[in-house]
Amino acid sequence: FALLDIDRFKSLHASLGDAGGDTILAAIADRLTKKLGTRAKVFRVGGDAFAILASGMAASAAALGVELVDLCNRPFPLGERTVFAPASTGVVSGQDAEDPLELLKNAELALIQAKRQGGACSRLYSRDLEAFAQGDAVALEADLRRALELEQFDVYYQPIVHVDDESVTGFEALLRWRHPEKGLLLPSEFIPHAEESGLIVAIGQFALERAARDLSDWQRYFPLDP
């Protein structure tokens, strides 16, 4: 059983309007039904979500998830435009659930983790995902606001190296949250909620300002030939 959710569909809908959004949804449904054929049944279960029920495919559950993501990652022609509507999927085998409700819950857990990894990917359910179950969203938002006020965020830098001569040509700035109770948290653990709550704007501004300031310091203290 798989749950498929289109990433950032709200942005697509805002850009394309009702008619454009409906066209993309219909195109995704068409791709799914044609590709899966008699292997599975496809249902629309929400505004931008689909469920796929496949029989006798437990051994290839992970492959099914990848196949679904690849189908959505391909561009969609819309008039004179080319539209991209990547999706995330959560997949679970029937042997991992005692009843239909648990099957649905496990697929949702896998889908949430796929979203936390940045989207446009598939995640297969496993027992360890129970630890990543959605917590108190209100408390998380309060923690994020406090983290901004207290500057609990850090920017780490990963060098970008030129292959030919192994010289450092730049750096990728990577955000980390020094949570007072949970330790160092990766972006996948807080960015999705920051995007949903709108705090991503303030967090992004912090990261840009910190990276620019650090770059200025490097140029001052370690001057190099241009």
PDB file of C-alpha atoms in Angstrom:
ATOM      1  CA  PHE A   1       0.000   0.000   0.000  1.00  0.00           C
ATOM      2  CA  ALA A   2       1.389   3.422  -0.931  1.00  0.00           C
ATOM      3  CA  LEU A   3       0.395   7.005  -0.227  1.00  0.00           C
ATOM      4  CA  LEU A   4       1.524   9.585  -2.778  1.00  0.00           C
ATOM      5  CA  ASP A   5       1.413  13.315  -2.062  1.00  0.00           C
ATOM      6  CA  ILE A   6       2.364  16.059  -4.531  1.00  0.00           C
ATOM      7  CA  ASP A   7       5.076  18.325  -3.109  1.00  0.00           C
ATOM      8  CA  ARG A   8       4.262  22.046  -2.874  1.00  0.00           C
ATOM      9  CA  PHE A   9       0.913  21.645  -4.626  1.00  0.00           C
ATOM     10  CA  LYS A  10      -0.336  24.833  -2.966  1.00  0.00           C
ATOM     11  CA  SER A  11       2.312  26.785  -4.879  1.00  0.00           C
ATOM     12  CA  LEU A  12       1.363  25.026  -8.107  1.00  0.00           C
ATOM     13  CA  HIS A  13      -2.305  25.799  -7.540  1.00  0.00           C
ATOM     14  CA  ALA A  14      -1.546  29.447  -6.776  1.00  0.00           C
ATOM     15  CA  SER A  15       0.437  29.746 -10.003  1.00  0.00           C
ATOM     16  CA  LEU A  16      -1.795  27.708 -12.323  1.00  0.00           C
ATOM     17  CA  GLY A  17      -5.235  28.379 -10.864  1.00  0.00           C
ATOM     18  CA  ASP A  18      -8.071  25.884 -10.389  1.00  0.00           C
ATOM     19  CA  ALA A  19      -8.143  24.717 -13.998  1.00  0.00           C
ATOM     20  CA  GLY A  20      -4.367  24.275 -14.225  1.00  0.00           C
ATOM     21  CA  GLY A  21      -4.204  22.462 -10.900  1.00  0.00           C
ATOM     22  CA  ASP A  22      -7.013  20.112 -11.924  1.00  0.00           C
ATOM     23  CA  THR A  23      -5.243  19.409 -15.214  1.00  0.00           C
ATOM     24  CA  ILE A  24      -2.062  18.386 -13.398  1.00  0.00           C
ATOM     25  CA  LEU A  25      -4.003  16.156 -10.988  1.00  0.00           C
ATOM     26  CA  ALA A  26      -5.783  14.462 -13.899  1.00  0.00           C
ATOM     27  CA  ALA A  27      -2.475  13.976 -15.712  1.00  0.00           C
ATOM     28  CA  ILE A  28      -0.911  12.360 -12.631  1.00  0.00           C
ATOM     29  CA  ALA A  29      -3.907  10.045 -12.225  1.00  0.00           C
ATOM     30  CA  ASP A  30      -3.654   9.121 -15.907  1.00  0.00           C
ATOM     31  CA  ARG A  31       0.046   8.315 -15.593  1.00  0.00           C
ATOM     32  CA  LEU A  32      -0.501   6.193 -12.508  1.00  0.00           C
ATOM     33  CA  THR A  33      -3.347   4.147 -13.923  1.00  0.00           C
ATOM     34  CA  LYS A  34      -1.658   3.571 -17.285  1.00  0.00           C
ATOM     35  CA  LYS A  35       1.711   2.638 -15.777  1.00  0.00           C
ATOM     36  CA  LEU A  36       0.386   0.352 -13.047  1.00  0.00           C
ATOM     37  CA  GLY A  37      -2.340  -1.198 -15.196  1.00  0.00           C
ATOM     38  CA  THR A  38      -3.759  -4.301 -13.577  1.00  0.00           C
ATOM     39  CA  ARG A  39      -0.954  -4.478 -11.006  1.00  0.00           C
ATOM     40  CA  ALA A  40      -2.653  -2.051  -8.646  1.00  0.00           C
ATOM     41  CA  LYS A  41      -5.721   0.077  -7.949  1.00  0.00           C
ATOM     42  CA  VAL A  42      -5.362   3.862  -7.740  1.00  0.00           C
ATOM     43  CA  PHE A  43      -7.570   6.090  -5.595  1.00  0.00           C
ATOM     44  CA  ARG A  44      -7.637   9.842  -5.055  1.00  0.00           C
ATOM     45  CA  VAL A  45      -7.781  10.289  -1.282  1.00  0.00           C
ATOM     46  CA  GLY A  46      -7.302  14.036  -0.860  1.00  0.00           C
ATOM     47  CA  GLY A  47      -6.876  17.308  -2.672  1.00  0.00           C
ATOM     48  CA  ASP A  48      -3.421  16.373  -3.964  1.00  0.00           C
ATOM     49  CA  ALA A  49      -2.967  12.850  -2.634  1.00  0.00           C
ATOM     50  CA  PHE A  50      -3.409   9.384  -4.103  1.00  0.00           C
ATOM     51  CA  ALA A  51      -3.428   5.889  -2.628  1.00  0.00           C
ATOM     52  CA  ILE A  52      -2.159   2.840  -4.465  1.00  0.00           C
ATOM     53  CA  LEU A  53      -3.238  -0.638  -3.406  1.00  0.00           C
ATOM     54  CA  ALA A  54      -1.173  -3.422  -4.953  1.00  0.00           C
ATOM     55  CA  SER A  55      -1.602  -7.150  -4.456  1.00  0.00           C
ATOM     56  CA  GLY A  56       1.225  -9.663  -4.106  1.00  0.00           C
ATOM     57  CA  MET A  57       4.046  -7.109  -4.439  1.00  0.00           C
ATOM     58  CA  ALA A  58       5.532  -7.158  -0.914  1.00  0.00           C
ATOM     59  CA  ALA A  59       8.971  -8.147  -2.199  1.00  0.00           C
ATOM     60  CA  SER A  60       9.071  -5.140  -4.513  1.00  0.00           C
ATOM     61  CA  ALA A  61       7.440  -2.535  -2.251  1.00  0.00           C
ATOM     62  CA  ALA A  62      10.511  -0.296  -2.284  1.00  0.00           C
ATOM     63  CA  ALA A  63      10.731  -0.517  -6.076  1.00  0.00           C
ATOM     64  CA  LEU A  64       7.062   0.480  -6.323  1.00  0.00           C
ATOM     65  CA  GLY A  65       7.767   3.642  -4.335  1.00  0.00           C
ATOM     66  CA  VAL A  66      10.657   4.614  -6.588  1.00  0.00           C
ATOM     67  CA  GLU A  67       8.534   3.932  -9.667  1.00  0.00           C
ATOM     68  CA  LEU A  68       5.768   6.231  -8.392  1.00  0.00           C
ATOM     69  CA  VAL A  69       8.195   9.069  -7.661  1.00  0.00           C
ATOM     70  CA  ASP A  70       9.821   8.743 -11.101  1.00  0.00           C
ATOM     71  CA  LEU A  71       6.400   8.960 -12.769  1.00  0.00           C
ATOM     72  CA  CYS A  72       5.680  12.289 -11.087  1.00  0.00           C
ATOM     73  CA  ASN A  73       9.163  13.723 -11.553  1.00  0.00           C
ATOM     74  CA  ARG A  74       8.746  13.832 -15.333  1.00  0.00           C
ATOM     75  CA  PRO A  75       7.581  17.221 -16.648  1.00  0.00           C
ATOM     76  CA  PHE A  76       3.958  17.881 -17.541  1.00  0.00           C
ATOM     77  CA  PRO A  77       3.137  19.941 -20.659  1.00  0.00           C
ATOM     78  CA  LEU A  78       0.486  22.564 -19.942  1.00  0.00           C
ATOM     79  CA  GLY A  79      -0.275  24.778 -22.923  1.00  0.00           C
ATOM     80  CA  GLU A  80       2.954  26.581 -23.712  1.00  0.00           C
ATOM     81  CA  ARG A  81       4.368  25.862 -20.251  1.00  0.00           C
ATOM     82  CA  THR A  82       6.289  22.949 -18.798  1.00  0.00           C
ATOM     83  CA  VAL A  83       5.217  22.150 -15.253  1.00  0.00           C
ATOM     84  CA  PHE A  84       7.024  20.027 -12.685  1.00  0.00           C
ATOM     85  CA  ALA A  85       4.969  18.367  -9.945  1.00  0.00           C
ATOM     86  CA  PRO A  86       7.326  16.102  -7.963  1.00  0.00           C
ATOM     87  CA  ALA A  87       5.775  13.885  -5.331  1.00  0.00           C
ATOM     88  CA  SER A  88       6.707  11.990  -2.190  1.00  0.00           C
ATOM     89  CA  THR A  89       5.525   8.498  -1.339  1.00  0.00           C
ATOM     90  CA  GLY A  90       5.251   6.350   1.742  1.00  0.00           C
ATOM     91  CA  VAL A  91       5.062   2.597   1.118  1.00  0.00           C
ATOM     92  CA  VAL A  92       4.185  -0.219   3.493  1.00  0.00           C
ATOM     93  CA  SER A  93       3.830  -3.962   3.118  1.00  0.00           C
ATOM     94  CA  GLY A  94       0.659  -5.650   4.358  1.00  0.00           C
ATOM     95  CA  GLN A  95       2.712  -7.932   6.576  1.00  0.00           C
ATOM     96  CA  ASP A  96       3.695  -4.859   8.651  1.00  0.00           C
ATOM     97  CA  ALA A  97       0.122  -4.151   9.757  1.00  0.00           C
ATOM     98  CA  GLU A  98      -2.562  -5.987  11.734  1.00  0.00           C
ATOM     99  CA  ASP A  99      -5.519  -4.136  10.196  1.00  0.00           C
ATOM    100  CA  PRO A 100      -6.356  -1.499   7.545  1.00  0.00           C
ATOM    101  CA  LEU A 101      -6.062   1.419   9.984  1.00  0.00           C
ATOM    102  CA  GLU A 102      -2.547   0.398  10.993  1.00  0.00           C
ATOM    103  CA  LEU A 103      -1.666  -0.029   7.317  1.00  0.00           C
ATOM    104  CA  LEU A 104      -2.768   3.551   6.659  1.00  0.00           C
ATOM    105  CA  LYS A 105      -0.942   4.884   9.721  1.00  0.00           C
ATOM    106  CA  ASN A 106       2.299   3.166   8.717  1.00  0.00           C
ATOM    107  CA  ALA A 107       2.084   4.519   5.178  1.00  0.00           C
ATOM    108  CA  GLU A 108       1.540   8.026   6.582  1.00  0.00           C
ATOM    109  CA  LEU A 109       4.610   7.667   8.814  1.00  0.00           C
ATOM    110  CA  ALA A 110       6.707   6.657   5.808  1.00  0.00           C
ATOM    111  CA  LEU A 111       5.291   9.570   3.787  1.00  0.00           C
ATOM    112  CA  ILE A 112       6.084  12.052   6.562  1.00  0.00           C
ATOM    113  CA  GLN A 113       9.688  10.851   6.631  1.00  0.00           C
ATOM    114  CA  ALA A 114       9.955  11.160   2.829  1.00  0.00           C
ATOM    115  CA  LYS A 115       8.731  14.768   3.153  1.00  0.00           C
ATOM    116  CA  ARG A 116      11.259  15.444   5.927  1.00  0.00           C
ATOM    117  CA  GLN A 117      14.042  14.220   3.658  1.00  0.00           C
ATOM    118  CA  GLY A 118      13.198  17.025   1.264  1.00  0.00           C
ATOM    119  CA  GLY A 119      10.445  15.458  -0.815  1.00  0.00           C
ATOM    120  CA  ALA A 120      10.560  14.037  -4.336  1.00  0.00           C
ATOM    121  CA  CYS A 121      11.527  10.669  -2.852  1.00  0.00           C
ATOM    122  CA  SER A 122      10.033   7.471  -1.478  1.00  0.00           C
ATOM    123  CA  ARG A 123      10.359   5.927   1.956  1.00  0.00           C
ATOM    124  CA  LEU A 124       9.544   2.347   2.886  1.00  0.00           C
ATOM    125  CA  TYR A 125       7.950   1.849   6.300  1.00  0.00           C
ATOM    126  CA  SER A 126      10.033   0.257   9.029  1.00  0.00           C
ATOM    127  CA  ARG A 127       9.528   0.024  12.790  1.00  0.00           C
ATOM    128  CA  ASP A 128      12.177   2.646  13.521  1.00  0.00           C
ATOM    129  CA  LEU A 129       9.979   5.288  11.859  1.00  0.00           C
ATOM    130  CA  GLU A 130       7.743   5.213  14.928  1.00  0.00           C
ATOM    131  CA  ALA A 131      10.361   7.426  16.599  1.00  0.00           C
ATOM    132  CA  PHE A 132       9.784  10.057  13.911  1.00  0.00           C
ATOM    133  CA  ALA A 133       6.027  10.294  14.454  1.00  0.00           C
ATOM    134  CA  GLN A 134       4.695  13.821  14.212  1.00  0.00           C
ATOM    135  CA  GLY A 135       4.991  15.563  17.555  1.00  0.00           C
ATOM    136  CA  ASP A 136       3.250  18.616  18.974  1.00  0.00           C
ATOM    137  CA  ALA A 137       3.226  21.106  16.081  1.00  0.00           C
ATOM    138  CA  VAL A 138       2.398  24.039  18.381  1.00  0.00           C
ATOM    139  CA  ALA A 139       5.298  23.218  20.693  1.00  0.00           C
ATOM    140  CA  LEU A 140       7.658  22.794  17.733  1.00  0.00           C
ATOM    141  CA  GLU A 141       6.717  26.195  16.346  1.00  0.00           C
ATOM    142  CA  ALA A 142       7.294  27.776  19.764  1.00  0.00           C
ATOM    143  CA  ASP A 143      10.709  26.086  19.955  1.00  0.00           C
ATOM    144  CA  LEU A 144      11.625  27.376  16.472  1.00  0.00           C
ATOM    145  CA  ARG A 145      10.671  30.945  17.373  1.00  0.00           C
ATOM    146  CA  ARG A 146      12.729  30.723  20.560  1.00  0.00           C
ATOM    147  CA  ALA A 147      15.661  29.267  18.602  1.00  0.00           C
ATOM    148  CA  LEU A 148      15.625  32.328  16.330  1.00  0.00           C
ATOM    149  CA  GLU A 149      15.492  34.704  19.276  1.00  0.00           C
ATOM    150  CA  LEU A 150      18.346  32.958  21.097  1.00  0.00           C
ATOM    151  CA  GLU A 151      20.346  32.275  17.882  1.00  0.00           C
ATOM    152  CA  GLN A 152      20.426  28.537  18.471  1.00  0.00           C
ATOM    153  CA  PHE A 153      21.007  27.958  14.759  1.00  0.00           C
ATOM    154  CA  ASP A 154      24.511  27.404  13.380  1.00  0.00           C
ATOM    155  CA  VAL A 155      25.806  27.377   9.822  1.00  0.00           C
ATOM    156  CA  TYR A 156      28.310  24.674   8.907  1.00  0.00           C
ATOM    157  CA  TYR A 157      30.364  24.875   5.725  1.00  0.00           C
ATOM    158  CA  GLN A 158      31.139  22.022   3.364  1.00  0.00           C
ATOM    159  CA  PRO A 159      33.915  22.781   0.868  1.00  0.00           C
ATOM    160  CA  ILE A 160      33.293  22.538  -2.867  1.00  0.00           C
ATOM    161  CA  VAL A 161      36.505  21.190  -4.408  1.00  0.00           C
ATOM    162  CA  HIS A 162      37.700  21.566  -7.992  1.00  0.00           C
ATOM    163  CA  VAL A 163      38.409  18.045  -9.250  1.00  0.00           C
ATOM    164  CA  ASP A 164      41.371  18.930 -11.486  1.00  0.00           C
ATOM    165  CA  ASP A 165      43.652  20.582  -8.934  1.00  0.00           C
ATOM    166  CA  GLU A 166      41.789  19.884  -5.656  1.00  0.00           C
ATOM    167  CA  SER A 167      41.502  23.592  -4.927  1.00  0.00           C
ATOM    168  CA  VAL A 168      38.600  24.850  -2.812  1.00  0.00           C
ATOM    169  CA  THR A 169      36.314  26.913  -5.044  1.00  0.00           C
ATOM    170  CA  GLY A 170      33.502  27.624  -2.606  1.00  0.00           C
ATOM    171  CA  PHE A 171      31.395  26.329   0.250  1.00  0.00           C
ATOM    172  CA  GLU A 172      27.922  24.952   0.745  1.00  0.00           C
ATOM    173  CA  ALA A 173      26.232  26.485   3.797  1.00  0.00           C
ATOM    174  CA  LEU A 174      24.424  23.870   5.921  1.00  0.00           C
ATOM    175  CA  LEU A 175      22.020  24.835   8.715  1.00  0.00           C
ATOM    176  CA  ARG A 176      21.971  23.044  12.071  1.00  0.00           C
ATOM    177  CA  TRP A 177      19.820  23.615  15.153  1.00  0.00           C
ATOM    178  CA  ARG A 178      21.479  23.321  18.560  1.00  0.00           C
ATOM    179  CA  HIS A 179      18.381  22.235  20.467  1.00  0.00           C
ATOM    180  CA  PRO A 180      18.881  22.555  24.255  1.00  0.00           C
ATOM    181  CA  GLU A 181      17.254  19.163  24.928  1.00  0.00           C
ATOM    182  CA  LYS A 182      17.526  17.140  21.697  1.00  0.00           C
ATOM    183  CA  GLY A 183      21.067  18.109  20.720  1.00  0.00           C
ATOM    184  CA  LEU A 184      22.143  18.905  17.163  1.00  0.00           C
ATOM    185  CA  LEU A 185      19.193  18.614  14.751  1.00  0.00           C
ATOM    186  CA  LEU A 186      19.462  18.249  10.973  1.00  0.00           C
ATOM    187  CA  PRO A 187      17.349  20.367   8.572  1.00  0.00           C
ATOM    188  CA  SER A 188      15.108  17.389   7.730  1.00  0.00           C
ATOM    189  CA  GLU A 189      13.872  17.468  11.330  1.00  0.00           C
ATOM    190  CA  PHE A 190      12.649  21.084  11.365  1.00  0.00           C
ATOM    191  CA  ILE A 191      12.630  22.652   7.872  1.00  0.00           C
ATOM    192  CA  PRO A 192       9.313  21.047   6.740  1.00  0.00           C
ATOM    193  CA  HIS A 193       7.506  22.522   9.747  1.00  0.00           C
ATOM    194  CA  ALA A 194       9.279  25.859   9.285  1.00  0.00           C
ATOM    195  CA  GLU A 195       7.921  25.936   5.725  1.00  0.00           C
ATOM    196  CA  GLU A 196       4.388  25.102   6.869  1.00  0.00           C
ATOM    197  CA  SER A 197       4.399  27.749   9.616  1.00  0.00           C
ATOM    198  CA  GLY A 198       6.038  30.488   7.536  1.00  0.00           C
ATOM    199  CA  LEU A 199       9.113  30.667   9.799  1.00  0.00           C
ATOM    200  CA  ILE A 200      11.255  29.512   6.872  1.00  0.00           C
ATOM    201  CA  VAL A 201      11.521  33.157   5.728  1.00  0.00           C
ATOM    202  CA  ALA A 202      13.117  34.322   8.986  1.00  0.00           C
ATOM    203  CA  ILE A 203      15.316  31.202   9.196  1.00  0.00           C
ATOM    204  CA  GLY A 204      16.444  31.679   5.592  1.00  0.00           C
ATOM    205  CA  GLN A 205      17.283  35.335   6.244  1.00  0.00           C
ATOM    206  CA  PHE A 206      19.319  34.306   9.294  1.00  0.00           C
ATOM    207  CA  ALA A 207      21.269  31.734   7.262  1.00  0.00           C
ATOM    208  CA  LEU A 208      21.976  34.219   4.437  1.00  0.00           C
ATOM    209  CA  GLU A 209      23.136  36.938   6.827  1.00  0.00           C
ATOM    210  CA  ARG A 210      25.344  34.525   8.799  1.00  0.00           C
ATOM    211  CA  ALA A 211      26.942  33.104   5.625  1.00  0.00           C
ATOM    212  CA  ALA A 212      27.578  36.603   4.238  1.00  0.00           C
ATOM    213  CA  ARG A 213      29.107  37.727   7.513  1.00  0.00           C
ATOM    214  CA  ASP A 214      31.360  34.672   7.725  1.00  0.00           C
ATOM    215  CA  LEU A 215      32.452  35.131   4.107  1.00  0.00           C
ATOM    216  CA  SER A 216      33.335  38.761   4.857  1.00  0.00           C
ATOM    217  CA  ASP A 217      35.418  37.649   7.848  1.00  0.00           C
ATOM    218  CA  TRP A 218      37.255  35.054   5.764  1.00  0.00           C
ATOM    219  CA  GLN A 219      38.084  37.608   3.113  1.00  0.00           C
ATOM    220  CA  ARG A 220      39.381  39.991   5.777  1.00  0.00           C
ATOM    221  CA  TYR A 221      41.473  37.512   7.741  1.00  0.00           C
ATOM    222  CA  PHE A 222      42.585  35.256   4.866  1.00  0.00           C
ATOM    223  CA  PRO A 223      43.114  37.526   1.850  1.00  0.00           C
ATOM    224  CA  LEU A 224      43.785  35.638  -1.387  1.00  0.00           C
ATOM    225  CA  ASP A 225      44.637  36.597  -4.916  1.00  0.00           C
ATOM    226  CA  PRO A 226      41.311  37.044  -6.747  1.00  0.00           C
TER     227      PRO A 226
END
